[in-house]
Short mmCIF file of C-alpha atoms and ligand atoms in Angstrom, two decimals:
data_model
loop_
_atom_site.label_atom_id
_atom_site.label_comp_id
_atom_site.label_asym_id
_atom_site.label_seq_id
_atom_site.Cartn_x
_atom_site.Cartn_y
_atom_site.Cartn_z
CA UNK F 1 0.00 0.00 0.00
CA UNK F 2 1.22 3.48 -0.84
CA UNK F 3 0.70 6.27 1.61
CA UNK F 4 1.79 9.88 1.60
CA UNK F 5 2.18 11.99 4.73
CA UNK F 6 2.70 15.71 4.35
CA UNK F 7 4.41 17.97 6.85
CA UNK F 8 5.40 21.62 6.82
CA UNK F 9 8.34 23.05 8.71
CA UNK F 10 8.69 26.79 9.18
CA UNK F 11 12.25 27.61 10.18
CA UNK F 12 13.31 30.41 12.53
CA UNK F 13 15.01 33.54 11.24
CA UNK F 14 18.79 33.41 11.58
CA UNK F 15 20.97 36.05 13.22
CA UNK F 16 22.61 36.60 9.85
CA UNK F 17 19.25 37.34 8.18
CA UNK F 18 18.32 39.78 10.93
CA UNK F 19 21.34 41.82 9.87
CA UNK F 20 21.27 41.28 6.10
CA UNK F 21 17.58 41.57 5.24
CA UNK F 22 15.90 45.01 5.40
CA UNK F 23 13.63 45.07 8.42
CA UNK F 24 10.47 45.86 6.41
CA UNK F 25 10.98 42.51 4.61
CA UNK F 26 11.37 40.67 7.90
CA UNK F 27 7.63 40.84 8.49
CA UNK F 28 6.24 37.42 9.36
CA UNK F 29 3.83 36.35 6.62
CA UNK F 30 2.95 32.84 7.65
CA UNK F 31 0.80 32.01 10.64
CA UNK F 32 -0.73 29.05 12.39
CA UNK F 33 -3.84 29.08 14.53
CA UNK F 34 -4.46 27.02 17.65
CA UNK F 35 -7.93 26.02 16.41
CA UNK F 36 -6.68 24.49 13.18
CA UNK F 37 -3.24 23.13 14.07
CA UNK F 38 -2.75 21.46 10.67
CA UNK F 39 -3.33 24.61 8.69
CA UNK F 40 -1.19 27.61 7.80
CA UNK F 41 -2.29 30.95 6.45
CA UNK F 42 0.03 32.95 4.23
CA UNK F 43 -0.60 36.64 3.88
CA UNK F 44 0.79 37.89 0.57
CA UNK F 45 -1.10 39.94 -1.99
CA UNK F 46 -3.98 37.68 -1.13
CA UNK F 47 -4.60 35.44 1.83
CA UNK F 48 -4.25 31.69 1.19
CA UNK F 49 -4.48 28.71 3.49
CA UNK F 50 -2.85 25.29 3.15
CA UNK F 51 -3.47 22.07 5.03
CA UNK F 52 -0.90 19.44 6.08
CA UNK F 53 -0.86 16.35 8.26
CA UNK F 54 1.59 18.18 10.54
CA UNK F 55 2.63 21.80 10.77
CA UNK F 56 5.80 22.63 12.71
CA UNK F 57 6.48 26.22 13.73
CA UNK F 58 9.90 27.92 14.14
CA UNK F 59 10.31 26.77 17.74
CA UNK F 60 10.01 23.06 16.87
CA UNK F 61 12.99 20.91 17.84
CA UNK F 62 14.66 18.29 15.65
CA UNK F 63 13.60 15.60 18.11
CA UNK F 64 9.95 16.65 17.94
CA UNK F 65 9.89 16.43 14.14
CA UNK F 66 11.53 13.03 14.23
CA UNK F 67 9.25 11.68 16.95
CA UNK F 68 6.06 12.91 15.33
CA UNK F 69 6.73 12.02 11.71
CA UNK F 70 9.60 9.61 11.11
CA UNK F 71 9.45 7.22 14.04
CA UNK F 72 6.26 5.50 12.93
CA UNK F 73 7.77 4.99 9.48
CA UNK F 74 10.52 2.90 11.03
CA UNK F 75 7.88 0.42 12.18
CA UNK F 76 6.48 0.43 8.66
CA UNK F 77 9.95 -0.23 7.33
CA UNK F 78 10.50 -3.22 9.59
CA UNK F 79 7.12 -4.56 8.48
CA UNK F 80 8.51 -4.70 4.95
CA UNK F 81 7.41 -1.40 3.40
CA UNK F 82 9.77 0.85 1.48
CA UNK F 83 10.03 4.24 3.12
CA UNK F 84 10.91 7.59 1.57
CA UNK F 85 11.47 10.77 3.51
CA UNK F 86 11.80 13.79 1.23
CA UNK F 87 12.53 17.40 2.10
CA UNK F 88 11.95 20.17 -0.39
CA UNK F 89 11.80 23.94 -0.42
CA UNK F 90 13.77 26.94 -1.61
CA UNK F 91 17.49 27.33 -1.00
CA UNK F 92 18.21 27.97 2.70
CA UNK F 93 14.72 26.92 3.74
CA UNK F 94 16.17 24.32 6.12
CA UNK F 95 16.01 21.10 4.05
CA UNK F 96 19.51 19.84 4.85
CA UNK F 97 19.25 20.94 8.47
CA UNK F 98 16.00 19.00 8.82
CA UNK F 99 17.41 15.97 7.03
CA UNK F 100 20.66 16.06 8.98
CA UNK F 101 23.14 16.00 6.13
CA UNK F 102 24.97 19.06 7.42
CA UNK F 103 28.09 18.12 9.31
CA UNK F 104 28.33 20.43 12.24
CA UNK F 105 25.48 19.25 14.41
CA UNK F 106 25.21 18.81 18.14
CA UNK F 107 23.24 16.13 19.93
CA UNK F 108 20.11 18.34 19.91
CA UNK F 109 20.47 19.60 16.37
CA UNK F 110 20.95 16.16 14.82
CA UNK F 111 18.55 15.74 11.93
CA UNK F 112 16.37 12.96 10.60
CA UNK F 113 19.06 10.76 9.04
CA UNK F 114 21.30 10.28 12.08
CA UNK F 115 18.26 9.81 14.31
CA UNK F 116 16.74 7.24 11.97
CA UNK F 117 20.00 5.36 11.67
CA UNK F 118 20.42 5.10 15.40
CA UNK F 119 16.90 3.69 15.72
CA UNK F 120 17.25 1.38 12.73
CA UNK F 121 20.57 -0.01 13.91
CA UNK F 122 19.28 -0.63 17.40
CA UNK F 123 16.26 -2.46 15.94
CA UNK F 124 18.48 -4.47 13.65
CA UNK F 125 20.83 -5.38 16.50
CA UNK F 126 18.00 -6.30 18.85
CA UNK F 127 17.59 -9.92 19.91
CA UNK F 128 14.75 -10.37 17.45
CA UNK F 129 17.21 -10.17 14.55
CA UNK F 130 20.61 -10.73 16.09
CA UNK F 131 20.99 -14.45 15.57
CA UNK F 132 21.06 -14.05 11.80
CA UNK F 133 23.99 -11.60 11.42
CA UNK F 134 22.15 -8.53 10.19
CA UNK F 135 23.84 -5.52 8.62
CA UNK F 136 22.97 -2.36 6.69
CA UNK F 137 24.24 -0.91 3.47
CA UNK F 138 24.28 2.74 2.51
CA UNK F 139 24.39 4.56 -0.85
CA UNK F 140 24.72 8.29 -1.51
CA UNK F 141 23.79 9.83 -4.87
CA UNK F 142 23.87 13.44 -6.02
CA UNK F 143 21.60 14.60 -8.83
CA UNK F 144 22.35 17.81 -10.64
CA UNK F 145 21.39 19.03 -14.09
CA UNK F 146 19.99 15.65 -15.12
CA UNK F 147 23.13 13.77 -14.13
CA UNK F 148 23.65 11.51 -11.18
CA UNK F 149 26.91 10.98 -9.36
CA UNK F 150 27.90 8.26 -6.91
CA UNK F 151 29.28 10.20 -3.96
CA UNK F 152 30.69 7.12 -2.26
CA UNK F 153 32.66 5.95 -5.28
CA UNK F 154 36.37 6.30 -4.57
CA UNK F 155 38.23 7.26 -7.73
CA UNK F 156 37.19 6.23 -11.24
CA UNK F 157 34.03 7.36 -12.98
CA UNK F 158 31.40 8.45 -10.54
CA UNK F 159 28.70 9.07 -13.15
CA UNK F 160 25.65 6.84 -12.97
CA UNK F 161 22.95 5.85 -15.45
CA UNK F 162 19.24 6.03 -14.65
CA UNK F 163 19.05 2.51 -13.33
CA UNK F 164 22.03 3.34 -11.09
CA UNK F 165 24.04 0.32 -12.23
CA UNK F 166 27.17 -0.21 -10.15
CA UNK F 167 26.09 2.12 -7.38
CA UNK F 168 28.32 1.67 -4.32
CA UNK F 169 26.58 0.14 -1.34
CA UNK F 170 28.77 0.35 1.72
CA UNK F 171 28.27 -1.77 4.77
CA UNK F 172 27.73 0.10 8.02
CA UNK F 173 27.37 -0.98 11.61
CA UNK F 174 27.12 2.24 13.57
CA UNK F 175 25.73 5.75 13.38
CA UNK F 176 29.36 7.01 13.45
CA UNK F 177 30.18 5.03 10.32
CA UNK F 178 27.17 6.53 8.60
CA UNK F 179 28.24 10.03 9.64
CA UNK F 180 31.72 9.30 8.25
CA UNK F 181 30.27 8.24 4.90
CA UNK F 182 28.05 11.29 4.72
CA UNK F 183 31.09 13.53 5.25
CA UNK F 184 33.00 11.60 2.62
CA UNK F 185 30.08 12.10 0.24
CA UNK F 186 30.06 15.83 0.97
CA UNK F 187 33.72 15.98 -0.04
CA UNK F 188 32.96 14.24 -3.32
CA UNK F 189 30.18 16.61 -4.26
CA UNK F 190 30.09 17.92 -7.77
CA UNK F 191 29.76 21.48 -6.59
CA UNK F 192 33.11 21.15 -4.85
CA UNK F 193 34.92 19.18 -7.48
CA UNK F 194 33.92 20.67 -10.79
CA UNK F 195 32.16 23.91 -10.38
CA UNK F 196 33.90 26.09 -7.87
CA UNK F 197 32.14 29.18 -9.14
CA UNK F 198 28.72 27.82 -8.46
CA UNK F 199 27.43 30.04 -5.74
CA UNK F 200 24.65 27.79 -4.62
CA UNK F 201 25.59 24.24 -3.65
CA UNK F 202 21.95 23.23 -3.25
CA UNK F 203 21.90 20.05 -5.38
CA UNK F 204 19.54 17.11 -4.91
CA UNK F 205 20.73 14.15 -2.87
CA UNK F 206 19.40 10.66 -2.38
CA UNK F 207 20.66 8.50 0.46
CA UNK F 208 19.50 4.88 0.61
CA UNK F 209 19.74 2.37 3.42
CA UNK F 210 19.22 -1.27 2.61
CA UNK F 211 19.36 -3.75 5.42
CA UNK F 212 20.25 -7.37 5.22
CA UNK F 213 18.19 -8.80 7.98
CA UNK F 214 15.95 -11.68 8.81
CA UNK F 215 13.22 -11.57 11.32
CA UNK F 216 10.99 -14.05 12.97
CA UNK F 217 7.40 -13.74 11.87
CA UNK F 218 4.80 -16.21 13.20
CA UNK F 219 7.62 -18.60 14.03
CA UNK F 220 9.11 -18.47 10.51
CA UNK F 221 12.31 -16.63 9.49
CA UNK F 222 11.64 -14.08 6.77
CA UNK F 223 14.10 -11.75 5.04
CA UNK F 224 13.31 -8.05 5.16
CA UNK F 225 14.22 -6.46 1.82
CA UNK F 226 12.64 -3.04 2.19
CA UNK F 227 14.68 0.12 1.62
CA UNK F 228 14.80 3.42 3.43
CA UNK F 229 15.36 6.45 1.18
CA UNK F 230 16.16 9.99 2.16
CA UNK F 231 15.78 12.61 -0.55
CA UNK F 232 16.98 16.19 -0.15
CA UNK F 233 15.49 17.91 -3.19
CA UNK F 234 17.38 20.92 -4.56
CA UNK F 235 15.60 24.10 -3.72
CA UNK F 236 16.18 26.65 -6.43
CA UNK F 237 15.57 24.00 -9.05
CA UNK F 238 12.20 23.06 -7.70
CA UNK F 239 10.91 26.48 -6.90
CA UNK F 240 11.55 28.28 -10.12
CA UNK F 241 10.09 25.48 -12.18
CA UNK F 242 6.66 26.20 -10.86
CA UNK F 243 4.27 27.57 -13.43
CA UNK F 244 3.68 27.25 -17.12
CA UNK F 245 6.08 26.61 -19.94
CA UNK F 246 6.12 30.08 -21.46
CA UNK F 247 6.64 31.64 -18.08
CA UNK F 248 9.56 29.31 -17.40
CA UNK F 249 11.29 30.18 -20.62
CA UNK F 250 11.76 33.71 -19.39
CA UNK F 251 13.87 32.37 -16.56
CA UNK F 252 16.13 29.87 -18.22
CA UNK F 253 18.64 30.06 -21.00
CA UNK F 254 19.06 26.36 -21.74
CA UNK F 255 16.29 23.86 -22.37
CA UNK F 256 18.22 21.21 -20.50
CA UNK F 257 18.29 23.30 -17.39
CA UNK F 258 14.60 24.00 -17.79
CA UNK F 259 13.74 20.33 -18.23
CA UNK F 260 15.64 19.34 -15.13
CA UNK F 261 14.00 21.92 -12.99
CA UNK F 262 10.56 21.00 -14.17
CA UNK F 263 11.39 17.33 -13.70
CA UNK F 264 11.89 17.91 -10.02
CA UNK F 265 8.43 19.36 -9.88
CA UNK F 266 7.20 16.25 -11.63
CA UNK F 267 8.97 14.06 -9.12
CA UNK F 268 7.00 15.64 -6.35
CA UNK F 269 3.84 15.37 -8.38
CA UNK F 270 4.66 11.72 -9.05
CA UNK F 271 3.66 11.21 -5.48
CA UNK F 272 0.27 12.60 -6.31
CA UNK F 273 -2.51 11.84 -8.71
CA UNK F 274 -0.89 10.78 -12.02
CA UNK F 275 -3.74 12.14 -14.11
CA UNK F 276 -3.05 15.59 -12.77
CA UNK F 277 0.70 15.65 -13.43
CA UNK F 278 0.44 16.11 -17.15
CA UNK F 279 -1.56 19.29 -16.85
CA UNK F 280 0.28 20.64 -13.84
CA UNK F 281 3.71 20.69 -15.41
CA UNK F 282 4.66 20.44 -19.06
CA UNK F 283 7.74 18.18 -19.09
CA UNK F 284 7.97 14.57 -18.12
CA UNK F 285 10.41 11.75 -18.51
CA UNK F 286 13.74 13.38 -17.76
CA UNK F 287 16.44 11.20 -16.28
CA UNK F 288 15.96 12.75 -12.90
CA UNK F 289 12.24 12.09 -12.83
CA UNK F 290 12.86 8.46 -13.67
CA UNK F 291 15.50 8.06 -10.99
CA UNK F 292 13.33 9.64 -8.39
CA UNK F 293 10.25 7.74 -9.45
CA UNK F 294 12.05 4.49 -8.73
CA UNK F 295 12.38 5.72 -5.22
CA UNK F 296 8.99 7.23 -4.90
CA UNK F 297 6.53 4.87 -6.49
CA UNK F 298 6.87 1.27 -5.34
CA UNK F 299 5.11 0.14 -2.23
CA UNK F 300 6.01 3.31 -0.50
CA UNK F 301 5.29 4.97 2.77
CA UNK F 302 6.35 8.49 1.94
CA UNK F 303 6.78 11.54 4.09
CA UNK F 304 7.36 14.86 2.40
CA UNK F 305 8.49 17.76 4.51
CA UNK F 306 8.01 21.14 2.88
CA UNK F 307 10.49 23.63 4.34
CA UNK F 308 9.88 27.38 4.33
CA UNK F 309 11.13 30.59 5.87
CA UNK F 310 8.58 32.70 7.75
CA UNK F 311 9.25 36.15 6.29
CA UNK F 312 8.09 38.43 3.52
CA UNK F 313 11.53 38.41 1.90
CA UNK F 314 10.98 34.79 0.74
CA UNK F 315 7.25 34.96 0.13
CA UNK F 316 7.30 33.99 -3.56
CA UNK F 317 9.34 30.86 -2.92
CA UNK F 318 7.22 30.03 0.09
CA UNK F 319 3.98 30.21 -1.86
CA UNK F 320 5.51 28.02 -4.60
CA UNK F 321 6.62 25.42 -2.07
CA UNK F 322 3.15 25.35 -0.52
CA UNK F 323 1.57 24.97 -3.96
CA UNK F 324 3.84 22.03 -4.74
CA UNK F 325 2.96 20.36 -1.48
CA UNK F 326 -0.71 20.81 -2.29
CA UNK F 327 -0.28 18.98 -5.61
CA UNK F 328 1.36 15.99 -4.00
CA UNK F 329 -1.79 14.12 -3.18
CA UNK F 330 -2.62 11.05 -1.25
CA UNK F 331 -1.95 8.01 -3.40
CA UNK F 332 -4.96 5.79 -3.86
P1 ADP L 401 18.74 24.24 2.54
O1 ADP L 401 19.31 22.87 2.65
O2 ADP L 401 17.25 24.23 2.39
O3 ADP L 401 19.38 25.09 1.48
P2 ADP L 401 19.87 24.59 5.17
O4 ADP L 401 19.30 23.38 5.84
O5 ADP L 401 21.28 24.52 4.77
O6 ADP L 401 18.98 25.02 3.93
O7 ADP L 401 19.59 25.81 6.16
C1 ADP L 401 20.09 27.12 5.94
C2 ADP L 401 20.65 27.66 7.25
O8 ADP L 401 19.63 27.81 8.24
C3 ADP L 401 21.69 26.75 7.86
O9 ADP L 401 22.69 27.54 8.43
C4 ADP L 401 20.93 26.01 8.96
O10 ADP L 401 21.77 25.59 9.99
C5 ADP L 401 19.91 27.03 9.40
N1 ADP L 401 18.64 26.40 9.82
C6 ADP L 401 17.74 25.83 9.01
N2 ADP L 401 16.67 25.37 9.69
C7 ADP L 401 16.90 25.66 10.98
C8 ADP L 401 16.18 25.44 12.21
N3 ADP L 401 14.99 24.82 12.21
N4 ADP L 401 16.73 25.86 13.35
C9 ADP L 401 17.92 26.49 13.37
N5 ADP L 401 18.65 26.73 12.26
C10 ADP L 401 18.17 26.32 11.09
MG1 MG L 402 20.78 21.94 1.43
#
């Protein structure tokens, strides 16, 4: 069974923004109300409201997000469902912070990935599984401009095809090992290696955990083959792709760039009602869409976390993110 859960996270304003952004643009434009805790109201030129399964305000801790949204997916995972947790939103909206791919985190600020791994590994090492030598494997892929790169591949050609043939899967036994691999992956990022002038290193990343474990079920040993995917979807690419074809052409010089950006929109919509995708966005079938669809469409329990900033300065991007989230519908 496929199921989609939708959450919204509104991040706090940073000290740096308080200095950099003119104070008139620091006005808070997004509000929640105690009577409708799953709804937000955004006050731009017009007032719009959006509904989610969970709405998390700026004061929400990393632990709270994890406990309320991800923890129950771990049970689903151990029951044999594939799980995908996807963050999306504009650049600097808090996607990587929420996901936990940023390196410098304290115990409290640890994000979803390290928290999930700790829980998964402790489940896997529990007595229920232990007798059958369980382990986990991890992969780390970067997607940028319709190309995918294996970030855990040491030397050689890191480029991958759509079916991700030859993707490195590295065995891990502890949360520390996972953290080490994530840092290694960060070092191998395309933005570092090939494009030093690129100002915005906000590319899409997919991190996959596949366990090798057997569990006892009604007295029988069964092998769990489900996978746990974490997708950090590039912000600027998603946001600007919103809208119609002719509008988009004003923004982009190359068709390839355009296609990729729209494809990310499609990937989110792939989680929704397929009949609606074709009219919502004009392009389908790019490499990136296909890669992501593999992760998003099969027997999936998916959680998408839309990330936004609370202030007027980012209002356009915020509205676009909310619109995207609205189009990702419950899968029937
Ligand atoms: P993105 O991945 O969407 O581009 P980041 O996750 O890198 O954005 O966040 C941008 C900055 O804001 C980072 O410095 C990050 O540490 C900070 N930040 C994001 N969300 C929060 C939050 N909920 N609490 C505190 N700091 C945050
Ligand atoms: Mg990021």
